[in-house]
Amino acid sequence: MKLTNIAAPLSTTKAQTLVLFATQEGKAVGCDAKNTGINKGLELIHKAHADGRLKAGAKEAVFFRSCDADGFSHVLVVGLGAKEKINEEVLRVGAAVAVKALTKEKVTTAAFCVQSIRRLTKNAVESGRAIAEGVLLGKYKYSELKTKKKDENEPANDYELAEIFLALDDKSASKLFGSGVDIGTILSEATNFARDLGNAPGNYLTPTILADRAQTAAKGLPIKFQALGKKEIEGLKMGCLLGVNAGSEQEPKFIIMEYFGGKKSDDPIIFVGKGLTFDSGGISIKPSAAMEEMKFDMCGGAAVIGAILAVARLKIKVNMVVLVPSTENMPSGAAVKPGDVLVAMNGKTVEVNNTDAEGRLILADALSYACAKYKPAAIVDAATLTGACVVALGNVYAGFFCKDPKFLKKIQSASQLSGERIWQLPLVDEYVEDMKGTYADLSNIGSAKGGGSSQGAAFLSQFVNEGITWAHFDIAGSAWHTGNRYAYNSDKGASGSAVRMFAQLAIDFNE
Ligand code: BES
Ligand code: ZN
Ligand code: ZN
């Protein structure tokens, strides 16, 4: 599907369907008759609101088929709720609701009236970005593994949504709005790439395939790509990553992506992502119910890969490094056993008291690597780390930990802009105390009851050198099956959580 931003009257698009946004007061937004030549469309809204067919609440879409309005065959009205509550997120949801309704109604071309929508948010750039994200994220479907069956009654592709026009009849506003559309497009494509990786089942996304797909995606971009194999990982003495990998038939990979778009003298911001391509739990095996969801256990890795692709495409002046330790966690005669002790790259010894707490083990080596090989300006990690985070926050918020007040501000502002909700959780010495080992320096599970997400973060903190700014994101709840909350995500499947927020964090990093 093409998304086209044009500085011209709506009618010149010759699109089949006109898309109008309306508030719950029954008023069209982003569209005034004087500037757009839209009359009958506005009348439709007025009448439908008056007779109660259209409430124009958030997430509502009403389709008027064959109404022949203002040069369009059909009109779609999308509700945005209360006018005073309209912000970037409301537009993102509205655009996604629109694209889903257009697809359902088998519309082929549509024009969104966005004439004055730019005045509803901070600026036209942010409006353009939110609308583009809503459209492109909302349109996403994972169908790589479906065989294409031709429906006898429906010639394939004839009713595909082929093009959406964003028409804004004011050259300078359209330019600003259009630059937002371009940014939103890049961010959405990176998010959809991360979703593709997440949705791929374990047998279609081994650590080797993950590395290959990341490398292919980075081709043509100024990103230096490396994927270390087992020999090199052994050479680096990453005992925890190797320990988790011991039960798997698949070779582990340690993915390194470097984008140096900033000044030579700028230290890099390092993003680390958990790349567990399937988490069976290992010898401490998981119950079978919903175990298939553990193919999503690499979504932290997908998030940071997506983020660096977007940052490189946007040519941001920042130095950024992505590290993804990747392996399966499987039971076998060779697998790591409860009680086994592993030695991390930074020399600390770890008792594996539950082989299912493997994410923190592979991240321990990646964080050690980040501290040993670079001079990080900051380290950010993302992981589907704990079921406890899902219990605490559901699929609404990602949990995060950060002790640096300045960095915290940047994180919160990036989250605000991207619309990805995050909730700060506590990390204090008590949790670190819980992670002390009996026979080794550390245990990979806590000795005290409860606080599982904070304990996980406390364990990770032991692999980040003193004085380095660090933030940990637990995306266990937000990484998949979030479409029931956010119209631009799929009902089932990976959400691409944290790609847009991390890209924003990198964009803002040197400001
Ligand atoms: N990948 C899981 C965490 C997870 C569970 C994410 C459910 C999303 C949904 C992780 O590797 C894990 O199994 N963590 C354990 C840690 C525990 C043994 C300390 C958990 O949360 O149960
Ligand atoms: Zn696990
Ligand atoms: Zn896991």
Coordinates of C-alpha atoms and ligand atoms in Angstrom, one line a residue:
M1 CA 0.0 0.0 0.0
K2 CA 1.2 3.5 -0.9
L3 CA 0.9 6.4 1.5
T4 CA 1.0 9.7 -0.4
N5 CA 1.2 13.1 1.1
I6 CA 0.0 15.8 -1.4
A7 CA -0.4 19.6 -1.3
A8 CA -3.6 19.8 -3.3
P9 CA -7.4 19.8 -2.9
L10 CA -8.9 16.5 -1.8
S11 CA -10.9 16.1 -5.1
T12 CA -7.7 16.0 -7.2
T13 CA -6.8 12.6 -5.6
K14 CA -9.6 10.9 -7.5
A15 CA -9.8 8.5 -4.6
Q16 CA -12.8 6.2 -4.2
T17 CA -13.4 7.0 -0.5
L18 CA -13.3 10.1 1.5
V19 CA -12.2 9.7 5.1
L20 CA -13.4 12.3 7.6
F21 CA -12.6 12.5 11.3
A22 CA -15.2 13.7 13.7
T23 CA -15.5 14.5 17.4
Q24 CA -18.1 13.2 19.8
E25 CA -19.8 16.6 19.5
G26 CA -20.7 15.6 16.0
K27 CA -18.2 18.0 14.3
A28 CA -15.8 17.2 11.6
V29 CA -12.2 17.8 12.5
G30 CA -9.4 18.5 10.1
C31 CA -11.9 19.6 7.6
D32 CA -13.7 22.9 7.0
A33 CA -16.0 23.4 4.0
K34 CA -14.4 26.7 3.0
N35 CA -11.0 25.3 2.4
T36 CA -11.7 21.8 1.3
G37 CA -14.8 22.0 -0.9
I38 CA -16.3 19.2 1.2
N39 CA -20.0 19.8 1.8
K40 CA -22.0 16.7 1.5
G41 CA -19.5 14.8 3.7
L42 CA -20.0 17.2 6.5
E43 CA -23.8 17.0 6.1
L44 CA -23.5 13.2 6.5
I45 CA -21.7 13.6 9.8
H46 CA -24.3 16.2 11.0
K47 CA -27.3 14.0 10.1
A48 CA -25.8 10.7 11.3
H49 CA -24.9 12.3 14.6
A50 CA -28.3 13.9 15.0
D51 CA -30.1 10.7 14.5
G52 CA -27.8 8.7 16.8
R53 CA -26.1 6.5 14.2
L54 CA -22.8 8.2 14.7
K55 CA -21.5 8.9 18.2
A56 CA -18.0 9.6 17.0
G57 CA -16.4 8.1 20.1
A58 CA -12.8 7.0 19.9
K59 CA -12.3 3.8 17.9
E60 CA -15.7 4.2 16.1
A61 CA -16.0 4.0 12.3
V62 CA -19.1 4.4 10.2
F63 CA -19.0 3.7 6.5
F64 CA -21.4 5.3 4.1
R65 CA -21.4 3.2 1.0
S66 CA -22.3 4.6 -2.4
C67 CA -23.3 8.0 -0.9
D68 CA -21.7 9.9 -3.8
A69 CA -20.4 12.8 -1.8
D70 CA -18.2 15.7 -3.0
G71 CA -16.8 13.6 -5.9
F72 CA -16.2 10.4 -3.8
S73 CA -18.2 7.2 -4.1
H74 CA -18.1 6.4 -0.4
V75 CA -17.4 8.2 2.9
L76 CA -15.9 6.8 6.0
V77 CA -16.3 8.7 9.2
V78 CA -13.9 7.9 12.1
G79 CA -14.6 9.0 15.6
L80 CA -11.9 10.7 17.7
G81 CA -13.9 11.2 20.9
A82 CA -13.8 14.5 22.8
K83 CA -12.1 17.4 21.0
E84 CA -10.1 18.6 24.0
K85 CA -8.6 15.2 24.4
I86 CA -7.2 14.9 20.9
N87 CA -3.4 14.4 20.9
E88 CA -0.9 12.4 18.8
E89 CA -2.0 9.1 20.3
V90 CA -5.7 9.8 19.5
L91 CA -4.7 10.5 15.8
R92 CA -2.6 7.4 15.7
V93 CA -5.5 5.3 16.9
G94 CA -7.9 7.1 14.6
A95 CA -5.8 6.5 11.5
A96 CA -5.5 2.8 12.4
V97 CA -9.2 2.5 13.0
A98 CA -9.7 4.1 9.5
V99 CA -7.3 1.8 7.8
K100 CA -8.9 -1.3 9.4
A101 CA -12.4 -0.2 8.4
L102 CA -11.2 0.6 4.8
T103 CA -9.7 -2.9 4.5
K104 CA -12.9 -4.5 5.9
E105 CA -15.1 -2.5 3.4
K106 CA -12.8 -3.5 0.5
V107 CA -11.9 0.0 -0.4
T108 CA -9.1 0.4 -2.9
T109 CA -8.2 4.1 -2.6
A110 CA -8.9 6.6 0.1
A111 CA -8.2 10.3 0.8
F112 CA -7.9 11.5 4.4
C113 CA -9.1 15.0 5.1
V114 CA -6.3 16.4 7.2
Q115 CA -6.6 20.1 6.3
S116 CA -6.7 21.5 9.8
I117 CA -5.7 18.4 11.7
R118 CA -2.2 19.8 12.1
R119 CA -3.7 22.4 14.6
L120 CA -4.8 19.7 16.9
T121 CA -1.4 18.7 18.2
K122 CA 1.9 20.4 19.1
N123 CA 2.8 20.9 15.4
A124 CA 2.1 19.7 11.9
V125 CA 5.2 17.4 11.9
E126 CA 3.9 15.4 14.9
S127 CA 0.4 15.2 13.4
G128 CA 1.8 13.8 10.1
R129 CA 3.9 11.3 12.0
A130 CA 1.1 10.1 14.1
I131 CA -1.3 9.6 11.2
A132 CA 1.4 7.8 9.1
E133 CA 2.2 5.5 12.1
G134 CA -1.5 4.8 12.6
V135 CA -2.0 3.9 8.9
L136 CA 1.2 1.8 8.5
L137 CA 1.1 0.1 11.9
G138 CA -2.6 -0.5 11.6
K139 CA -2.3 -2.0 8.1
Y140 CA 0.3 -4.6 9.2
K141 CA -0.6 -8.2 8.9
Y142 CA 1.8 -11.2 9.3
S143 CA 1.0 -13.5 6.5
E144 CA 4.4 -14.8 5.5
L145 CA 3.5 -18.4 6.3
K146 CA 0.0 -18.5 4.8
T147 CA -0.2 -20.2 1.4
K148 CA -1.9 -17.8 -1.0
K149 CA -5.3 -19.3 -1.8
K150 CA -7.4 -17.8 -4.5
D151 CA -10.9 -17.3 -3.5
E152 CA -13.2 -18.3 -6.4
N153 CA -15.5 -15.4 -6.0
E154 CA -12.8 -12.8 -5.4
P155 CA -10.0 -12.2 -7.8
A156 CA -6.9 -11.8 -5.6
N157 CA -5.8 -8.2 -5.0
D158 CA -8.7 -6.5 -6.8
Y159 CA -10.0 -5.2 -3.4
E160 CA -6.7 -4.5 -1.8
L161 CA -6.3 -1.1 -0.2
A162 CA -3.7 0.2 -2.7
E163 CA -3.3 3.9 -1.8
I164 CA -4.1 6.4 0.9
F165 CA -3.7 10.1 0.2
L166 CA -3.1 12.6 2.9
A167 CA -4.3 15.8 1.3
L168 CA -3.5 19.2 2.7
D169 CA -4.2 22.2 0.5
D170 CA -1.6 24.5 2.0
K171 CA 1.9 24.2 0.7
S172 CA 4.0 25.1 3.7
A173 CA 1.8 23.2 6.2
S174 CA 1.8 20.2 3.8
K175 CA 5.6 20.3 3.8
L176 CA 5.8 20.1 7.5
F177 CA 3.1 17.5 7.7
G178 CA 4.8 15.6 5.0
S179 CA 8.1 15.6 6.8
G180 CA 6.3 14.0 9.8
V181 CA 4.8 11.4 7.4
D182 CA 8.3 10.5 6.2
I183 CA 9.5 10.1 9.8
G184 CA 6.4 8.1 10.8
T185 CA 6.9 5.9 7.7
I186 CA 10.4 5.0 8.6
L187 CA 9.5 4.4 12.2
S188 CA 6.6 2.2 11.3
E189 CA 8.5 0.2 8.7
A190 CA 11.2 -0.5 11.4
T191 CA 8.4 -1.5 13.9
N192 CA 6.8 -3.8 11.3
F193 CA 10.2 -5.4 10.7
A194 CA 10.5 -6.1 14.4
R195 CA 7.0 -7.5 14.3
D196 CA 7.9 -9.8 11.5
L197 CA 10.9 -11.1 13.5
G198 CA 8.7 -11.5 16.6
N199 CA 5.9 -13.4 14.8
A200 CA 8.3 -15.8 13.0
P201 CA 8.0 -19.1 14.8
G202 CA 11.1 -20.7 16.5
N203 CA 11.8 -23.0 13.6
Y204 CA 11.8 -20.0 11.1
L205 CA 13.8 -17.8 13.4
T206 CA 16.9 -19.5 14.9
P207 CA 19.7 -17.3 16.2
T208 CA 21.5 -17.8 12.9
I209 CA 18.4 -16.7 10.9
L210 CA 17.8 -13.7 13.2
A211 CA 21.4 -12.6 12.5
D212 CA 21.0 -13.1 8.8
R213 CA 17.7 -11.1 8.7
A214 CA 19.2 -8.3 10.7
Q215 CA 22.2 -8.2 8.3
T216 CA 20.0 -8.2 5.2
A217 CA 17.9 -5.4 6.7
A218 CA 21.0 -3.3 7.4
K219 CA 22.3 -3.6 3.8
G220 CA 22.8 -0.3 2.1
L221 CA 22.7 1.6 5.4
P222 CA 25.7 3.0 7.2
I223 CA 25.6 0.2 9.8
K224 CA 28.6 -2.0 10.5
F225 CA 27.3 -5.5 11.1
Q226 CA 28.9 -8.4 12.8
A227 CA 27.4 -11.7 14.2
L228 CA 29.8 -13.6 16.4
G229 CA 29.4 -17.4 16.4
K230 CA 30.1 -20.0 19.1
K231 CA 33.9 -20.0 18.7
E232 CA 34.1 -16.3 19.1
I233 CA 31.6 -16.3 22.0
E234 CA 33.8 -18.9 23.7
G235 CA 36.9 -16.7 23.0
L236 CA 35.1 -13.8 24.8
K237 CA 34.4 -16.1 27.8
M238 CA 30.7 -15.4 27.7
G239 CA 30.0 -18.3 30.0
C240 CA 26.4 -17.3 30.8
L241 CA 25.3 -17.1 27.1
L242 CA 27.1 -20.4 26.4
G243 CA 25.4 -22.0 29.5
V244 CA 21.9 -21.1 28.3
N245 CA 22.9 -22.4 24.8
A246 CA 24.2 -25.7 26.1
G247 CA 20.9 -27.6 25.6
S248 CA 20.2 -26.2 22.1
E249 CA 21.1 -27.7 18.8
Q250 CA 21.2 -24.2 17.4
E251 CA 24.4 -22.2 17.4
P252 CA 24.3 -19.1 19.5
K253 CA 24.9 -15.7 17.9
F254 CA 26.1 -12.4 19.4
I255 CA 24.9 -9.7 17.0
I256 CA 26.7 -6.4 17.0
M257 CA 25.4 -3.4 14.9
E258 CA 27.2 -0.1 15.0
Y259 CA 26.0 3.2 13.5
F260 CA 28.3 6.1 14.0
G261 CA 26.3 9.1 12.7
G262 CA 27.5 11.5 15.5
K263 CA 30.8 13.2 16.2
K264 CA 33.9 11.1 16.5
S265 CA 34.3 12.3 20.1
D266 CA 30.7 11.4 21.1
D267 CA 30.5 8.2 23.2
P268 CA 27.8 5.8 21.9
I269 CA 24.5 5.0 23.4
I270 CA 24.3 1.2 23.5
F271 CA 21.0 -0.7 23.2
V272 CA 21.0 -4.4 24.3
G273 CA 18.1 -6.7 23.5
K274 CA 17.2 -10.2 24.6
G275 CA 17.3 -12.4 21.6
L276 CA 15.9 -15.7 23.0
T277 CA 14.4 -17.3 19.9
F278 CA 12.5 -19.9 21.9
D279 CA 12.3 -20.2 25.7
S280 CA 11.1 -23.7 26.7
G281 CA 12.4 -23.0 30.2
G282 CA 15.2 -25.5 29.8
I283 CA 15.4 -28.2 32.5
S284 CA 13.2 -26.1 34.7
I285 CA 10.7 -26.6 31.9
K286 CA 7.7 -24.3 31.5
P287 CA 4.1 -25.6 31.6
S288 CA 2.7 -26.4 28.1
A289 CA -0.1 -23.9 28.2
A290 CA 0.8 -20.9 26.0
M291 CA 4.4 -22.2 25.7
E292 CA 4.2 -21.4 22.0
E293 CA 4.2 -17.7 23.0
M294 CA 7.8 -18.1 24.0
K295 CA 8.8 -17.6 20.3
F296 CA 8.3 -14.0 21.2
D297 CA 11.1 -14.1 23.7
M298 CA 13.4 -12.3 21.2
C299 CA 11.2 -9.2 21.0
G300 CA 13.7 -7.1 23.0
G301 CA 16.4 -8.0 20.4
A302 CA 13.9 -7.2 17.6
A303 CA 13.2 -3.8 19.2
V304 CA 16.8 -2.7 19.3
I305 CA 17.5 -4.0 15.8
G306 CA 14.4 -2.1 14.5
A307 CA 15.5 1.1 16.4
I308 CA 19.0 1.2 14.8
L309 CA 17.6 0.6 11.3
A310 CA 15.2 3.6 11.8
V311 CA 17.9 5.8 13.3
A312 CA 20.3 5.0 10.4
R313 CA 17.6 5.6 7.8
L314 CA 16.7 8.9 9.4
K315 CA 20.4 9.9 9.4
I316 CA 20.4 10.9 13.0
K317 CA 23.6 12.5 14.3
V318 CA 24.2 10.1 17.1
N319 CA 26.6 7.2 17.8
M320 CA 24.6 4.1 18.5
V321 CA 25.4 0.4 19.1
V322 CA 23.1 -2.5 19.2
L323 CA 24.0 -5.8 20.9
V324 CA 21.8 -8.9 20.7
P325 CA 22.8 -12.1 22.5
S326 CA 20.8 -14.8 20.8
T327 CA 20.1 -18.5 21.6
E328 CA 17.4 -20.9 22.3
N329 CA 16.7 -22.2 25.8
M330 CA 16.1 -26.0 25.5
P331 CA 16.3 -29.0 27.7
S332 CA 18.6 -31.8 26.8
G333 CA 21.3 -34.1 28.2
A334 CA 23.8 -31.3 27.6
A335 CA 21.6 -28.5 29.0
V336 CA 22.6 -26.4 32.0
K337 CA 21.1 -27.9 35.2
P338 CA 19.7 -26.3 38.4
G339 CA 22.6 -25.7 40.7
D340 CA 25.2 -25.4 37.9
V341 CA 27.5 -22.5 38.2
L342 CA 28.4 -20.3 35.2
V343 CA 31.1 -17.7 34.9
A344 CA 30.1 -14.4 33.1
M345 CA 32.3 -12.4 30.8
N346 CA 33.0 -9.9 33.6
G347 CA 34.3 -12.8 35.8
K348 CA 31.3 -13.0 38.2
T349 CA 30.1 -16.4 39.1
V350 CA 26.4 -17.3 38.9
E351 CA 24.4 -20.1 40.3
V352 CA 21.6 -21.2 37.9
N353 CA 18.9 -22.1 40.4
N354 CA 16.2 -22.0 37.7
T355 CA 17.1 -22.5 34.1
D356 CA 14.0 -20.6 33.1
A357 CA 15.6 -17.3 34.4
E358 CA 17.8 -17.4 31.3
G359 CA 17.2 -13.9 29.9
R360 CA 19.2 -12.2 32.6
L361 CA 22.0 -14.7 32.0
I362 CA 22.5 -13.9 28.3
L363 CA 22.0 -10.1 29.1
A364 CA 24.7 -10.4 31.8
D365 CA 27.3 -11.2 29.1
A366 CA 26.0 -8.6 26.7
L367 CA 26.1 -5.9 29.4
S368 CA 29.6 -7.0 30.4
Y369 CA 30.6 -6.8 26.7
A370 CA 29.1 -3.3 26.4
C371 CA 31.1 -2.1 29.4
A372 CA 34.3 -3.8 28.3
K373 CA 34.4 -2.9 24.6
Y374 CA 33.0 0.6 24.5
K375 CA 32.9 3.7 26.6
P376 CA 29.1 3.9 26.8
A377 CA 27.4 7.3 27.2
A378 CA 24.4 5.2 28.3
I379 CA 23.2 1.6 28.1
V380 CA 19.6 0.7 27.5
D381 CA 18.4 -2.8 27.5
A382 CA 15.0 -4.4 26.5
A383 CA 13.9 -7.9 27.4
T384 CA 10.8 -10.0 27.8
L385 CA 12.3 -10.7 31.2
T386 CA 9.7 -11.6 33.8
G387 CA 6.2 -13.0 34.1
A388 CA 6.0 -10.8 37.2
C389 CA 6.0 -7.7 35.0
V390 CA 2.9 -9.0 33.2
V391 CA 1.2 -9.6 36.5
A392 CA 2.1 -6.1 37.6
L393 CA 1.3 -4.1 34.5
G394 CA -0.6 -6.3 32.1
N395 CA -0.2 -5.5 28.4
V396 CA -0.7 -1.8 28.9
Y397 CA 2.6 -0.6 30.2
A398 CA 6.2 -1.8 29.8
G399 CA 8.1 -1.7 33.1
F400 CA 11.3 0.2 33.3
F401 CA 14.1 0.9 35.8
C402 CA 16.4 3.9 35.7
K403 CA 18.3 5.7 38.5
D404 CA 19.7 8.6 36.6
P405 CA 17.2 11.6 36.8
K406 CA 18.4 13.3 33.7
F407 CA 18.2 10.2 31.6
L408 CA 14.8 9.4 33.1
K409 CA 13.5 12.7 31.8
K410 CA 14.7 11.8 28.3
I411 CA 13.1 8.4 28.5
Q412 CA 9.8 9.8 29.6
S413 CA 9.7 12.4 26.9
A414 CA 10.5 9.7 24.2
S415 CA 7.7 7.5 25.6
Q416 CA 5.3 10.5 25.5
L417 CA 6.1 11.2 21.8
S418 CA 6.0 7.6 20.6
G419 CA 2.8 6.9 22.6
E420 CA 4.4 3.8 24.2
R421 CA 3.4 3.6 27.8
I422 CA 6.1 2.9 30.4
W423 CA 5.9 2.6 34.2
Q424 CA 8.9 3.1 36.4
L425 CA 9.5 0.2 38.9
P426 CA 11.9 0.4 41.9
L427 CA 15.5 -0.9 42.0
V428 CA 17.0 -0.6 45.5
D429 CA 19.8 -2.5 47.3
E430 CA 17.3 -4.8 49.0
Y431 CA 16.6 -6.4 45.6
V432 CA 20.4 -6.7 44.9
E433 CA 20.7 -8.5 48.3
D434 CA 18.0 -11.0 47.2
M435 CA 20.2 -12.0 44.2
K436 CA 23.3 -13.1 46.2
G437 CA 24.3 -16.7 45.6
T438 CA 25.0 -19.4 48.2
Y439 CA 27.8 -21.1 46.4
A440 CA 28.6 -18.4 43.8
D441 CA 28.6 -14.6 43.7
L442 CA 25.1 -14.4 42.4
S443 CA 22.0 -16.6 42.0
N444 CA 19.8 -16.1 38.9
I445 CA 16.6 -16.2 41.0
G446 CA 15.7 -14.2 44.1
S447 CA 15.9 -15.5 47.6
A448 CA 12.9 -13.5 48.8
K449 CA 9.3 -13.8 47.7
G450 CA 7.8 -11.4 45.2
G451 CA 9.2 -8.4 43.4
G452 CA 10.3 -10.6 40.5
S453 CA 10.8 -7.8 38.0
S454 CA 12.9 -5.7 40.4
Q455 CA 15.0 -8.8 41.3
G456 CA 15.6 -9.4 37.6
A457 CA 16.7 -5.7 37.2
A458 CA 18.9 -6.0 40.3
F459 CA 20.6 -9.1 38.8
L460 CA 21.3 -7.2 35.6
S461 CA 22.7 -4.2 37.5
Q462 CA 25.6 -6.4 38.6
F463 CA 26.9 -6.4 35.1
V464 CA 26.8 -2.7 34.4
N465 CA 30.0 -0.9 35.6
E466 CA 29.6 1.7 38.4
G467 CA 29.0 5.2 37.0
I468 CA 27.4 4.2 33.7
T469 CA 24.0 5.5 33.0
W470 CA 21.7 2.6 32.5
A471 CA 18.0 1.8 31.9
H472 CA 16.3 -1.6 31.8
F473 CA 13.0 -2.1 30.1
D474 CA 10.9 -5.2 30.9
I475 CA 8.6 -5.6 27.8
A476 CA 7.2 -9.0 28.8
G477 CA 3.6 -7.6 28.8
S478 CA 3.8 -5.1 25.9
A479 CA 5.6 -7.2 23.3
W480 CA 2.7 -9.2 22.0
H481 CA -1.2 -9.5 21.9
T482 CA -1.9 -5.8 22.6
G483 CA -4.3 -5.1 19.8
N484 CA -7.2 -5.2 22.3
R485 CA -5.9 -2.0 23.7
Y486 CA -4.2 -0.2 20.8
A487 CA -5.9 -0.2 17.4
Y488 CA -2.6 0.2 15.6
N489 CA -1.3 -3.1 17.0
S490 CA -2.5 -6.6 15.9
D491 CA -5.0 -8.4 18.1
K492 CA -2.7 -11.4 18.1
G493 CA 1.1 -11.3 17.5
A494 CA 4.1 -9.1 18.1
S495 CA 3.5 -5.4 18.7
G496 CA 7.0 -4.1 17.9
S497 CA 7.1 -2.7 21.4
A498 CA 9.9 -0.1 22.1
V499 CA 11.2 0.3 18.5
R500 CA 9.7 3.8 18.1
M501 CA 10.5 4.8 21.7
F502 CA 14.1 3.7 21.4
A503 CA 14.6 5.4 18.1
Q504 CA 13.2 8.6 19.7
L505 CA 15.6 8.2 22.6
A506 CA 18.5 8.0 20.2
I507 CA 17.1 11.0 18.2
D508 CA 16.9 13.1 21.4
F509 CA 20.1 11.8 23.0
N510 CA 22.5 14.6 22.2
E511 CA 19.9 17.4 22.6
Ligands
BES1 N1 10.7 -15.3 29.0 C1 10.4 -15.4 30.3 C2 9.5 -14.3 30.9 C3 8.1 -14.2 30.4 C4 7.1 -15.0 30.9 C5 7.8 -13.2 29.5 C6 5.8 -14.9 30.4 C7 6.5 -13.1 29.0 C8 5.5 -13.9 29.5 C9 11.6 -15.5 31.2 O1 12.7 -16.1 30.7 C10 11.2 -16.3 32.4 O2 10.9 -17.5 32.3 N2 11.3 -15.7 33.6 C11 11.0 -16.4 34.8 C12 11.9 -15.9 35.9 C13 11.8 -16.7 37.2 C14 12.1 -18.1 37.0 C15 12.6 -16.0 38.2 C16 9.5 -16.0 35.2 O3 9.2 -14.8 35.0 O4 8.8 -16.8 35.6
ZN2 ZN 12.7 -18.2 30.8
ZN3 ZN 12.8 -16.0 28.6

